[in-house]
Every structure is written in C-alpha cells, then in structure tokens.
mmCIF file with all atom_site columns, C-alpha atoms in Angstrom:
data_model
loop_
_atom_site.group_PDB
_atom_site.id
_atom_site.type_symbol
_atom_site.label_atom_id
_atom_site.label_alt_id
_atom_site.label_comp_id
_atom_site.label_asym_id
_atom_site.label_entity_id
_atom_site.label_seq_id
_atom_site.pdbx_PDB_ins_code
_atom_site.Cartn_x
_atom_site.Cartn_y
_atom_site.Cartn_z
_atom_site.occupancy
_atom_site.B_iso_or_equiv
_atom_site.pdbx_formal_charge
_atom_site.auth_seq_id
_atom_site.auth_comp_id
_atom_site.auth_asym_id
_atom_site.auth_atom_id
_atom_site.pdbx_PDB_model_num
ATOM 1   C CA . UNK A 1 1   ? -0.111 -0.017 0.126   1.00 52.00 ? 173 UNK A CA 1
ATOM 2   C CA . UNK A 1 2   ? 1.096  3.288  -0.957  1.00 54.00 ? 174 UNK A CA 1
ATOM 3   C CA . UNK A 1 3   ? 1.074  6.445  1.305   1.00 56.00 ? 175 UNK A CA 1
ATOM 4   C CA . UNK A 1 4   ? -0.133 9.567  0.353   1.00 55.00 ? 176 UNK A CA 1
ATOM 5   C CA . UNK A 1 5   ? 3.858  11.452 0.193   1.00 55.00 ? 177 UNK A CA 1
ATOM 6   C CA . UNK A 1 6   ? 5.038  8.705  -2.234  1.00 54.00 ? 178 UNK A CA 1
ATOM 7   C CA . UNK A 1 7   ? 2.327  9.263  -5.490  1.00 55.00 ? 179 UNK A CA 1
ATOM 8   C CA . UNK A 1 8   ? 3.716  12.479 -5.939  1.00 67.00 ? 180 UNK A CA 1
ATOM 9   C CA . UNK A 1 9   ? 7.259  10.816 -6.182  1.00 60.00 ? 181 UNK A CA 1
ATOM 10  C CA . UNK A 1 10  ? 6.014  8.422  -8.085  1.00 61.00 ? 182 UNK A CA 1
ATOM 11  C CA . UNK A 1 11  ? 3.845  10.327 -10.619 1.00 61.00 ? 183 UNK A CA 1
ATOM 12  C CA . UNK A 1 12  ? 7.440  12.937 -11.223 1.00 63.00 ? 184 UNK A CA 1
ATOM 13  C CA . UNK A 1 13  ? 9.052  9.152  -12.130 1.00 63.00 ? 185 UNK A CA 1
ATOM 14  C CA . UNK A 1 14  ? 6.524  8.468  -14.500 1.00 63.00 ? 186 UNK A CA 1
ATOM 15  C CA . UNK A 1 15  ? 6.695  12.233 -15.993 1.00 66.00 ? 187 UNK A CA 1
ATOM 16  C CA . UNK A 1 16  ? 10.419 11.761 -16.113 1.00 68.00 ? 188 UNK A CA 1
ATOM 17  C CA . UNK A 1 17  ? 10.039 8.958  -17.956 1.00 70.00 ? 189 UNK A CA 1
ATOM 18  C CA . UNK A 1 18  ? 7.434  9.479  -20.511 1.00 62.00 ? 190 UNK A CA 1
ATOM 19  C CA . UNK A 1 19  ? 9.969  13.032 -21.278 1.00 68.00 ? 191 UNK A CA 1
ATOM 20  C CA . UNK A 1 20  ? 12.756 10.436 -21.639 1.00 67.00 ? 192 UNK A CA 1
ATOM 21  C CA . UNK A 1 21  ? 11.240 8.149  -24.213 1.00 71.00 ? 193 UNK A CA 1
ATOM 22  C CA . UNK A 1 22  ? 9.606  11.298 -26.025 1.00 71.00 ? 194 UNK A CA 1
ATOM 23  C CA . UNK A 1 23  ? 12.812 13.107 -26.237 1.00 79.00 ? 195 UNK A CA 1
ATOM 24  C CA . UNK A 1 24  ? 12.495 13.808 -29.761 1.00 84.00 ? 196 UNK A CA 1
ATOM 25  C CA . UNK A 1 25  ? 9.676  16.349 -28.734 1.00 87.00 ? 197 UNK A CA 1
ATOM 26  C CA . UNK A 1 26  ? 12.392 18.897 -28.057 1.00 88.00 ? 198 UNK A CA 1
ATOM 27  C CA . UNK A 1 27  ? 13.595 18.870 -31.825 1.00 89.00 ? 199 UNK A CA 1
ATOM 28  C CA . UNK A 1 28  ? 9.738  19.443 -32.826 1.00 93.00 ? 200 UNK A CA 1
ATOM 29  C CA . UNK A 1 29  ? 9.500  22.532 -30.341 1.00 93.00 ? 201 UNK A CA 1
ATOM 30  C CA . UNK A 1 30  ? 12.951 23.759 -31.727 1.00 95.00 ? 202 UNK A CA 1
ATOM 31  C CA . UNK A 1 31  ? 11.044 23.528 -35.458 1.00 96.00 ? 203 UNK A CA 1
ATOM 32  C CA . UNK A 1 32  ? 8.175  24.743 -34.244 1.00 96.00 ? 204 UNK A CA 1
ATOM 33  C CA . UNK A 1 33  ? 9.417  28.203 -32.735 1.00 96.00 ? 205 UNK A CA 1
ATOM 34  C CA . UNK A 1 34  ? 12.249 28.146 -35.888 1.00 96.00 ? 206 UNK A CA 1
ATOM 35  C CA . UNK A 1 35  ? 9.257  28.374 -37.913 1.00 96.00 ? 207 UNK A CA 1
ATOM 36  C CA . UNK A 1 36  ? 7.514  30.609 -36.523 1.00 96.00 ? 208 UNK A CA 1
ATOM 37  C CA . UNK A 1 37  ? 10.426 33.076 -35.855 1.00 96.00 ? 209 UNK A CA 1
ATOM 38  C CA . UNK A 1 38  ? 10.981 33.098 -40.080 1.00 95.00 ? 210 UNK A CA 1
ATOM 39  C CA . UNK A 1 39  ? 7.451  33.469 -40.821 1.00 95.00 ? 211 UNK A CA 1
ATOM 40  C CA . UNK A 1 40  ? 6.882  36.183 -38.223 1.00 95.00 ? 212 UNK A CA 1
ATOM 41  C CA . UNK A 1 41  ? 10.087 37.939 -39.653 1.00 92.00 ? 213 UNK A CA 1
ATOM 42  C CA . UNK A 1 42  ? 9.056  37.403 -43.725 1.00 89.00 ? 214 UNK A CA 1
ATOM 43  C CA . UNK A 1 43  ? 5.475  38.509 -42.923 1.00 89.00 ? 215 UNK A CA 1
ATOM 44  C CA . UNK A 1 44  ? 6.789  41.547 -41.333 1.00 90.00 ? 216 UNK A CA 1
ATOM 45  C CA . UNK A 1 45  ? 9.214  42.221 -43.784 1.00 84.00 ? 217 UNK A CA 1
ATOM 46  C CA . UNK A 1 46  ? 9.243  45.882 -45.254 1.00 82.00 ? 218 UNK A CA 1
ATOM 47  C CA . UNK A 1 47  ? 9.383  45.551 -49.434 1.00 72.00 ? 219 UNK A CA 1
ATOM 48  C CA . UNK A 1 48  ? 9.796  48.178 -51.603 1.00 67.00 ? 220 UNK A CA 1
ATOM 49  C CA . UNK A 1 49  ? 7.193  48.468 -54.535 1.00 58.00 ? 221 UNK A CA 1
ATOM 50  C CA . UNK A 1 50  ? 10.049 48.482 -57.053 1.00 56.00 ? 222 UNK A CA 1
ATOM 51  C CA . UNK A 1 51  ? 11.721 45.366 -55.617 1.00 58.00 ? 223 UNK A CA 1
ATOM 52  C CA . UNK A 1 52  ? 8.479  43.445 -56.620 1.00 56.00 ? 224 UNK A CA 1
ATOM 53  C CA . UNK A 1 53  ? 8.698  40.550 -59.399 1.00 61.00 ? 225 UNK A CA 1
ATOM 54  C CA . UNK A 1 54  ? 6.672  37.644 -59.695 1.00 67.00 ? 226 UNK A CA 1
ATOM 55  C CA . UNK A 1 55  ? 8.606  36.082 -56.869 1.00 72.00 ? 227 UNK A CA 1
ATOM 56  C CA . UNK A 1 56  ? 9.514  38.765 -54.456 1.00 73.00 ? 228 UNK A CA 1
ATOM 57  C CA . UNK A 1 57  ? 12.049 38.536 -51.364 1.00 76.00 ? 229 UNK A CA 1
ATOM 58  C CA . UNK A 1 58  ? 9.296  37.053 -48.954 1.00 82.00 ? 230 UNK A CA 1
ATOM 59  C CA . UNK A 1 59  ? 8.650  33.792 -51.208 1.00 84.00 ? 231 UNK A CA 1
ATOM 60  C CA . UNK A 1 60  ? 11.255 31.870 -49.779 1.00 87.00 ? 232 UNK A CA 1
ATOM 61  C CA . UNK A 1 61  ? 11.262 32.326 -45.895 1.00 90.00 ? 233 UNK A CA 1
ATOM 62  C CA . UNK A 1 62  ? 7.429  31.957 -45.849 1.00 92.00 ? 234 UNK A CA 1
ATOM 63  C CA . UNK A 1 63  ? 7.897  28.365 -47.808 1.00 94.00 ? 235 UNK A CA 1
ATOM 64  C CA . UNK A 1 64  ? 10.670 27.983 -45.631 1.00 95.00 ? 236 UNK A CA 1
ATOM 65  C CA . UNK A 1 65  ? 9.324  28.905 -42.125 1.00 96.00 ? 237 UNK A CA 1
ATOM 66  C CA . UNK A 1 66  ? 5.842  26.784 -43.345 1.00 96.00 ? 238 UNK A CA 1
ATOM 67  C CA . UNK A 1 67  ? 8.135  23.647 -43.801 1.00 96.00 ? 239 UNK A CA 1
ATOM 68  C CA . UNK A 1 68  ? 9.143  24.107 -40.899 1.00 96.00 ? 240 UNK A CA 1
ATOM 69  C CA . UNK A 1 69  ? 5.877  24.095 -39.371 1.00 97.00 ? 241 UNK A CA 1
ATOM 70  C CA . UNK A 1 70  ? 4.842  21.127 -41.424 1.00 97.00 ? 242 UNK A CA 1
ATOM 71  C CA . UNK A 1 71  ? 7.677  19.265 -40.651 1.00 96.00 ? 243 UNK A CA 1
ATOM 72  C CA . UNK A 1 72  ? 7.803  19.987 -36.489 1.00 95.00 ? 244 UNK A CA 1
ATOM 73  C CA . UNK A 1 73  ? 4.099  18.804 -36.864 1.00 96.00 ? 245 UNK A CA 1
ATOM 74  C CA . UNK A 1 74  ? 4.457  15.396 -38.635 1.00 95.00 ? 246 UNK A CA 1
ATOM 75  C CA . UNK A 1 75  ? 7.405  14.633 -36.224 1.00 92.00 ? 247 UNK A CA 1
ATOM 76  C CA . UNK A 1 76  ? 5.742  15.400 -33.352 1.00 92.00 ? 248 UNK A CA 1
ATOM 77  C CA . UNK A 1 77  ? 2.864  12.781 -34.957 1.00 93.00 ? 249 UNK A CA 1
ATOM 78  C CA . UNK A 1 78  ? 5.320  10.042 -35.302 1.00 91.00 ? 250 UNK A CA 1
ATOM 79  C CA . UNK A 1 79  ? 7.174  10.667 -31.921 1.00 87.00 ? 251 UNK A CA 1
ATOM 80  C CA . UNK A 1 80  ? 3.701  10.647 -30.213 1.00 88.00 ? 252 UNK A CA 1
ATOM 81  C CA . UNK A 1 81  ? 2.921  7.486  -32.539 1.00 88.00 ? 253 UNK A CA 1
ATOM 82  C CA . UNK A 1 82  ? 6.206  5.911  -31.025 1.00 83.00 ? 254 UNK A CA 1
ATOM 83  C CA . UNK A 1 83  ? 8.327  6.348  -33.850 1.00 77.00 ? 255 UNK A CA 1
ATOM 84  C CA . UNK A 1 84  ? 12.171 6.647  -32.739 1.00 74.00 ? 256 UNK A CA 1
ATOM 85  C CA . UNK A 1 85  ? 15.328 7.966  -34.397 1.00 70.00 ? 257 UNK A CA 1
ATOM 86  C CA . UNK A 1 86  ? 17.698 4.821  -34.842 1.00 71.00 ? 258 UNK A CA 1
ATOM 87  C CA . UNK A 1 87  ? 21.252 5.723  -34.252 1.00 64.00 ? 259 UNK A CA 1
ATOM 88  C CA . UNK A 1 88  ? 23.612 5.435  -37.529 1.00 65.00 ? 260 UNK A CA 1
ATOM 89  C CA . UNK A 1 89  ? 25.514 2.411  -37.544 1.00 64.00 ? 261 UNK A CA 1
ATOM 90  C CA . UNK A 1 90  ? 28.332 3.866  -39.217 1.00 59.00 ? 262 UNK A CA 1
ATOM 91  C CA . UNK A 1 91  ? 28.792 6.605  -36.328 1.00 62.00 ? 263 UNK A CA 1
ATOM 92  C CA . UNK A 1 92  ? 32.444 7.226  -35.273 1.00 69.00 ? 264 UNK A CA 1
ATOM 93  C CA . UNK A 1 93  ? 32.092 8.979  -32.441 1.00 69.00 ? 265 UNK A CA 1
ATOM 94  C CA . UNK A 1 94  ? 33.254 7.509  -29.047 1.00 71.00 ? 266 UNK A CA 1
ATOM 95  C CA . UNK A 1 95  ? 31.385 8.561  -26.427 1.00 68.00 ? 267 UNK A CA 1
ATOM 96  C CA . UNK A 1 96  ? 33.422 7.764  -23.345 1.00 77.00 ? 268 UNK A CA 1
ATOM 97  C CA . UNK A 1 97  ? 35.932 10.489 -24.852 1.00 80.00 ? 269 UNK A CA 1
ATOM 98  C CA . UNK A 1 98  ? 35.980 13.797 -23.301 1.00 83.00 ? 270 UNK A CA 1
ATOM 99  C CA . UNK A 1 99  ? 34.407 17.046 -25.468 1.00 81.00 ? 271 UNK A CA 1
ATOM 100 C CA . UNK A 1 100 ? 37.383 18.851 -27.390 1.00 87.00 ? 272 UNK A CA 1
ATOM 101 C CA . UNK A 1 101 ? 36.664 21.800 -25.966 1.00 90.00 ? 273 UNK A CA 1
ATOM 102 C CA . UNK A 1 102 ? 40.161 23.998 -26.883 1.00 93.00 ? 274 UNK A CA 1
ATOM 103 C CA . UNK A 1 103 ? 38.913 23.139 -30.677 1.00 93.00 ? 275 UNK A CA 1
ATOM 104 C CA . UNK A 1 104 ? 35.595 24.834 -29.838 1.00 92.00 ? 276 UNK A CA 1
ATOM 105 C CA . UNK A 1 105 ? 37.052 27.609 -28.037 1.00 95.00 ? 277 UNK A CA 1
ATOM 106 C CA . UNK A 1 106 ? 38.920 28.088 -31.059 1.00 95.00 ? 278 UNK A CA 1
ATOM 107 C CA . UNK A 1 107 ? 36.598 27.797 -33.900 1.00 95.00 ? 279 UNK A CA 1
ATOM 108 C CA . UNK A 1 108 ? 34.421 30.227 -31.839 1.00 95.00 ? 280 UNK A CA 1
ATOM 109 C CA . UNK A 1 109 ? 36.939 32.691 -31.256 1.00 96.00 ? 281 UNK A CA 1
ATOM 110 C CA . UNK A 1 110 ? 38.128 33.145 -34.643 1.00 96.00 ? 282 UNK A CA 1
ATOM 111 C CA . UNK A 1 111 ? 34.475 33.192 -35.653 1.00 95.00 ? 283 UNK A CA 1
ATOM 112 C CA . UNK A 1 112 ? 33.890 36.479 -33.234 1.00 96.00 ? 284 UNK A CA 1
ATOM 113 C CA . UNK A 1 113 ? 37.251 37.465 -34.719 1.00 95.00 ? 285 UNK A CA 1
ATOM 114 C CA . UNK A 1 114 ? 36.297 37.668 -38.033 1.00 95.00 ? 286 UNK A CA 1
ATOM 115 C CA . UNK A 1 115 ? 32.992 39.176 -37.251 1.00 94.00 ? 287 UNK A CA 1
ATOM 116 C CA . UNK A 1 116 ? 34.802 41.597 -35.679 1.00 95.00 ? 288 UNK A CA 1
ATOM 117 C CA . UNK A 1 117 ? 36.965 42.275 -38.663 1.00 94.00 ? 289 UNK A CA 1
ATOM 118 C CA . UNK A 1 118 ? 34.541 42.209 -41.361 1.00 93.00 ? 290 UNK A CA 1
ATOM 119 C CA . UNK A 1 119 ? 34.064 46.017 -41.323 1.00 92.00 ? 291 UNK A CA 1
ATOM 120 C CA . UNK A 1 120 ? 37.489 47.475 -40.870 1.00 92.00 ? 292 UNK A CA 1
ATOM 121 C CA . UNK A 1 121 ? 39.420 45.095 -42.640 1.00 93.00 ? 293 UNK A CA 1
ATOM 122 C CA . UNK A 1 122 ? 36.705 43.943 -45.183 1.00 92.00 ? 294 UNK A CA 1
ATOM 123 C CA . UNK A 1 123 ? 35.508 40.600 -46.436 1.00 92.00 ? 295 UNK A CA 1
ATOM 124 C CA . UNK A 1 124 ? 38.510 39.156 -48.326 1.00 92.00 ? 296 UNK A CA 1
ATOM 125 C CA . UNK A 1 125 ? 41.101 40.363 -45.470 1.00 93.00 ? 297 UNK A CA 1
ATOM 126 C CA . UNK A 1 126 ? 38.319 38.647 -42.852 1.00 95.00 ? 298 UNK A CA 1
ATOM 127 C CA . UNK A 1 127 ? 36.985 35.298 -44.287 1.00 95.00 ? 299 UNK A CA 1
ATOM 128 C CA . UNK A 1 128 ? 41.026 34.846 -45.135 1.00 95.00 ? 300 UNK A CA 1
ATOM 129 C CA . UNK A 1 129 ? 41.256 34.970 -41.520 1.00 95.00 ? 301 UNK A CA 1
ATOM 130 C CA . UNK A 1 130 ? 38.775 32.835 -41.040 1.00 95.00 ? 302 UNK A CA 1
ATOM 131 C CA . UNK A 1 131 ? 39.597 30.057 -43.314 1.00 95.00 ? 303 UNK A CA 1
ATOM 132 C CA . UNK A 1 132 ? 42.972 29.827 -41.690 1.00 95.00 ? 304 UNK A CA 1
ATOM 133 C CA . UNK A 1 133 ? 41.577 30.047 -38.713 1.00 95.00 ? 305 UNK A CA 1
ATOM 134 C CA . UNK A 1 134 ? 39.373 26.981 -39.139 1.00 95.00 ? 306 UNK A CA 1
ATOM 135 C CA . UNK A 1 135 ? 41.834 25.199 -40.743 1.00 94.00 ? 307 UNK A CA 1
ATOM 136 C CA . UNK A 1 136 ? 44.244 25.927 -37.544 1.00 94.00 ? 308 UNK A CA 1
ATOM 137 C CA . UNK A 1 137 ? 41.667 24.971 -35.400 1.00 94.00 ? 309 UNK A CA 1
ATOM 138 C CA . UNK A 1 138 ? 40.461 21.871 -36.814 1.00 92.00 ? 310 UNK A CA 1
ATOM 139 C CA . UNK A 1 139 ? 43.919 20.271 -37.055 1.00 91.00 ? 311 UNK A CA 1
ATOM 140 C CA . UNK A 1 140 ? 46.097 21.774 -40.294 1.00 92.00 ? 312 UNK A CA 1
ATOM 141 C CA . UNK A 1 141 ? 49.579 22.681 -39.786 1.00 90.00 ? 313 UNK A CA 1
ATOM 142 C CA . UNK A 1 142 ? 50.346 23.261 -43.210 1.00 92.00 ? 314 UNK A CA 1
ATOM 143 C CA . UNK A 1 143 ? 51.590 26.977 -42.982 1.00 89.00 ? 315 UNK A CA 1
ATOM 144 C CA . UNK A 1 144 ? 53.156 27.012 -46.865 1.00 91.00 ? 316 UNK A CA 1
ATOM 145 C CA . UNK A 1 145 ? 49.610 26.014 -47.977 1.00 94.00 ? 317 UNK A CA 1
ATOM 146 C CA . UNK A 1 146 ? 46.910 26.936 -45.596 1.00 94.00 ? 318 UNK A CA 1
ATOM 147 C CA . UNK A 1 147 ? 47.131 30.864 -46.122 1.00 94.00 ? 319 UNK A CA 1
ATOM 148 C CA . UNK A 1 148 ? 47.256 30.982 -49.943 1.00 95.00 ? 320 UNK A CA 1
ATOM 149 C CA . UNK A 1 149 ? 44.478 28.656 -50.029 1.00 95.00 ? 321 UNK A CA 1
ATOM 150 C CA . UNK A 1 150 ? 42.184 30.558 -47.932 1.00 95.00 ? 322 UNK A CA 1
ATOM 151 C CA . UNK A 1 151 ? 43.300 33.837 -49.594 1.00 94.00 ? 323 UNK A CA 1
ATOM 152 C CA . UNK A 1 152 ? 41.828 32.530 -52.681 1.00 95.00 ? 324 UNK A CA 1
ATOM 153 C CA . UNK A 1 153 ? 38.651 30.956 -51.116 1.00 95.00 ? 325 UNK A CA 1
ATOM 154 C CA . UNK A 1 154 ? 38.096 34.251 -49.497 1.00 94.00 ? 326 UNK A CA 1
ATOM 155 C CA . UNK A 1 155 ? 38.522 36.572 -52.778 1.00 91.00 ? 327 UNK A CA 1
ATOM 156 C CA . UNK A 1 156 ? 36.357 33.840 -54.536 1.00 94.00 ? 328 UNK A CA 1
ATOM 157 C CA . UNK A 1 157 ? 33.769 34.159 -52.167 1.00 93.00 ? 329 UNK A CA 1
ATOM 158 C CA . UNK A 1 158 ? 33.741 38.167 -52.356 1.00 91.00 ? 330 UNK A CA 1
ATOM 159 C CA . UNK A 1 159 ? 33.818 38.186 -55.861 1.00 89.00 ? 331 UNK A CA 1
ATOM 160 C CA . UNK A 1 160 ? 30.892 36.068 -56.455 1.00 90.00 ? 332 UNK A CA 1
ATOM 161 C CA . UNK A 1 161 ? 28.803 37.502 -53.751 1.00 87.00 ? 333 UNK A CA 1
ATOM 162 C CA . UNK A 1 162 ? 29.652 40.990 -54.412 1.00 85.00 ? 334 UNK A CA 1
ATOM 163 C CA . UNK A 1 163 ? 30.041 41.462 -57.924 1.00 84.00 ? 335 UNK A CA 1
ATOM 164 C CA . UNK A 1 164 ? 27.359 38.435 -59.823 1.00 84.00 ? 336 UNK A CA 1
ATOM 165 C CA . UNK A 1 165 ? 24.982 38.151 -57.287 1.00 81.00 ? 337 UNK A CA 1
ATOM 166 C CA . UNK A 1 166 ? 25.339 41.458 -55.824 1.00 81.00 ? 338 UNK A CA 1
ATOM 167 C CA . UNK A 1 167 ? 25.378 41.017 -52.620 1.00 83.00 ? 339 UNK A CA 1
ATOM 168 C CA . UNK A 1 168 ? 27.529 43.951 -50.986 1.00 86.00 ? 340 UNK A CA 1
ATOM 169 C CA . UNK A 1 169 ? 30.070 42.886 -49.032 1.00 88.00 ? 341 UNK A CA 1
ATOM 170 C CA . UNK A 1 170 ? 32.458 45.230 -47.133 1.00 90.00 ? 342 UNK A CA 1
ATOM 171 C CA . UNK A 1 171 ? 35.860 45.100 -49.312 1.00 87.00 ? 343 UNK A CA 1
ATOM 172 C CA . UNK A 1 172 ? 37.740 47.113 -46.762 1.00 85.00 ? 344 UNK A CA 1
ATOM 173 C CA . UNK A 1 173 ? 41.083 48.587 -47.809 1.00 83.00 ? 345 UNK A CA 1
ATOM 174 C CA . UNK A 1 174 ? 41.057 45.874 -51.062 1.00 72.00 ? 346 UNK A CA 1
ATOM 175 C CA . UNK A 1 175 ? 37.731 48.070 -51.800 1.00 73.00 ? 347 UNK A CA 1
ATOM 176 C CA . UNK A 1 176 ? 39.283 49.757 -54.886 1.00 70.00 ? 348 UNK A CA 1
ATOM 177 C CA . UNK A 1 177 ? 41.524 46.848 -56.119 1.00 67.00 ? 349 UNK A CA 1
ATOM 178 C CA . UNK A 1 178 ? 38.750 44.496 -56.247 1.00 58.00 ? 350 UNK A CA 1
#
C-alpha cells in the first residue's frame, strides 16, 4: 500500500520517464519556434514596391517557415505514435572520450574575430583569416599552403557575392583594388 507522500514521487518519475522516451519532442519544439520566427520575420518584412517581381523577397522565407512548421507537426505526430530515431550504424563517435573544448573555443574565437574584423578590414581579409584559422583549429598545420588557399577562397567568395550576385560585402582596404 502506498502512502500519500509516495504518489507525487511516483508521478514525477513517470513524467521523467515519459519525457525521456519522447525526447525528440524537443526537436519538434525547436523547429516550431524556428518556423514561427521565420514566418513572423518574413510577414513583417518591408518590401519596396520597386523590388517586387513575380517572386518577391518574402516568398522563400514564407515557404521555408511553413515547411519548418509542417515538419515539426509531422515529427511530433510520429514521435507520439511511437516512432524513434535510429542510431547510425557507421557512427564513429566515441562517447567515452571527453569533448574537445580547445577546438570549440578556438573556432568560436576565430569566428568572433572574423565578425569583428569584417567591417574595418573588409570581407576578403576577414574571410581569409576565418578560413585559415578554422583550418588551423581543426588540425591543419600546413603554413605553406593554408594561407594561400584561405586567401583564394575568400577572394572567390567575395567576387561571387559582391560582383556576380549583387550582395554588397565590405571590401575594406581592398575596395579600390577589387
């Protein structure tokens, strides 16, 4: 016979067990929030009348936001019906090893540094430092090759976005050269 004080403990354990078995609902909630954010942002976007065409700048965000909401709903239904994600057979992650926080912190610092440098130094310089720093943080130690590859990738990215696609990126000191 259970006492009245044991019932809340059992109920809490039952809730934790149910949440553990349906943990994929957290992904559903994330997708739902992201879809609502994208849709809200798209629907409140100010669009100049001269920029409109058959497919305006609101079209893709609305489609993506609606798709996120549909996927969140379908995944929630699947999880509540007992569907579970299967672990990949070829996964090579050793869960007994600790996380590599040095690499995570290096990558975070490089990303933040590139974001801070993009306006004063321009995208080509900040992008080259970002590519080179990321390669270094992930283990590449080829100082003869990596800076050159990073500079070429950054310049190609700048030219494609700024010149071909018309997305203005800050050129920095190289603005007159490029």
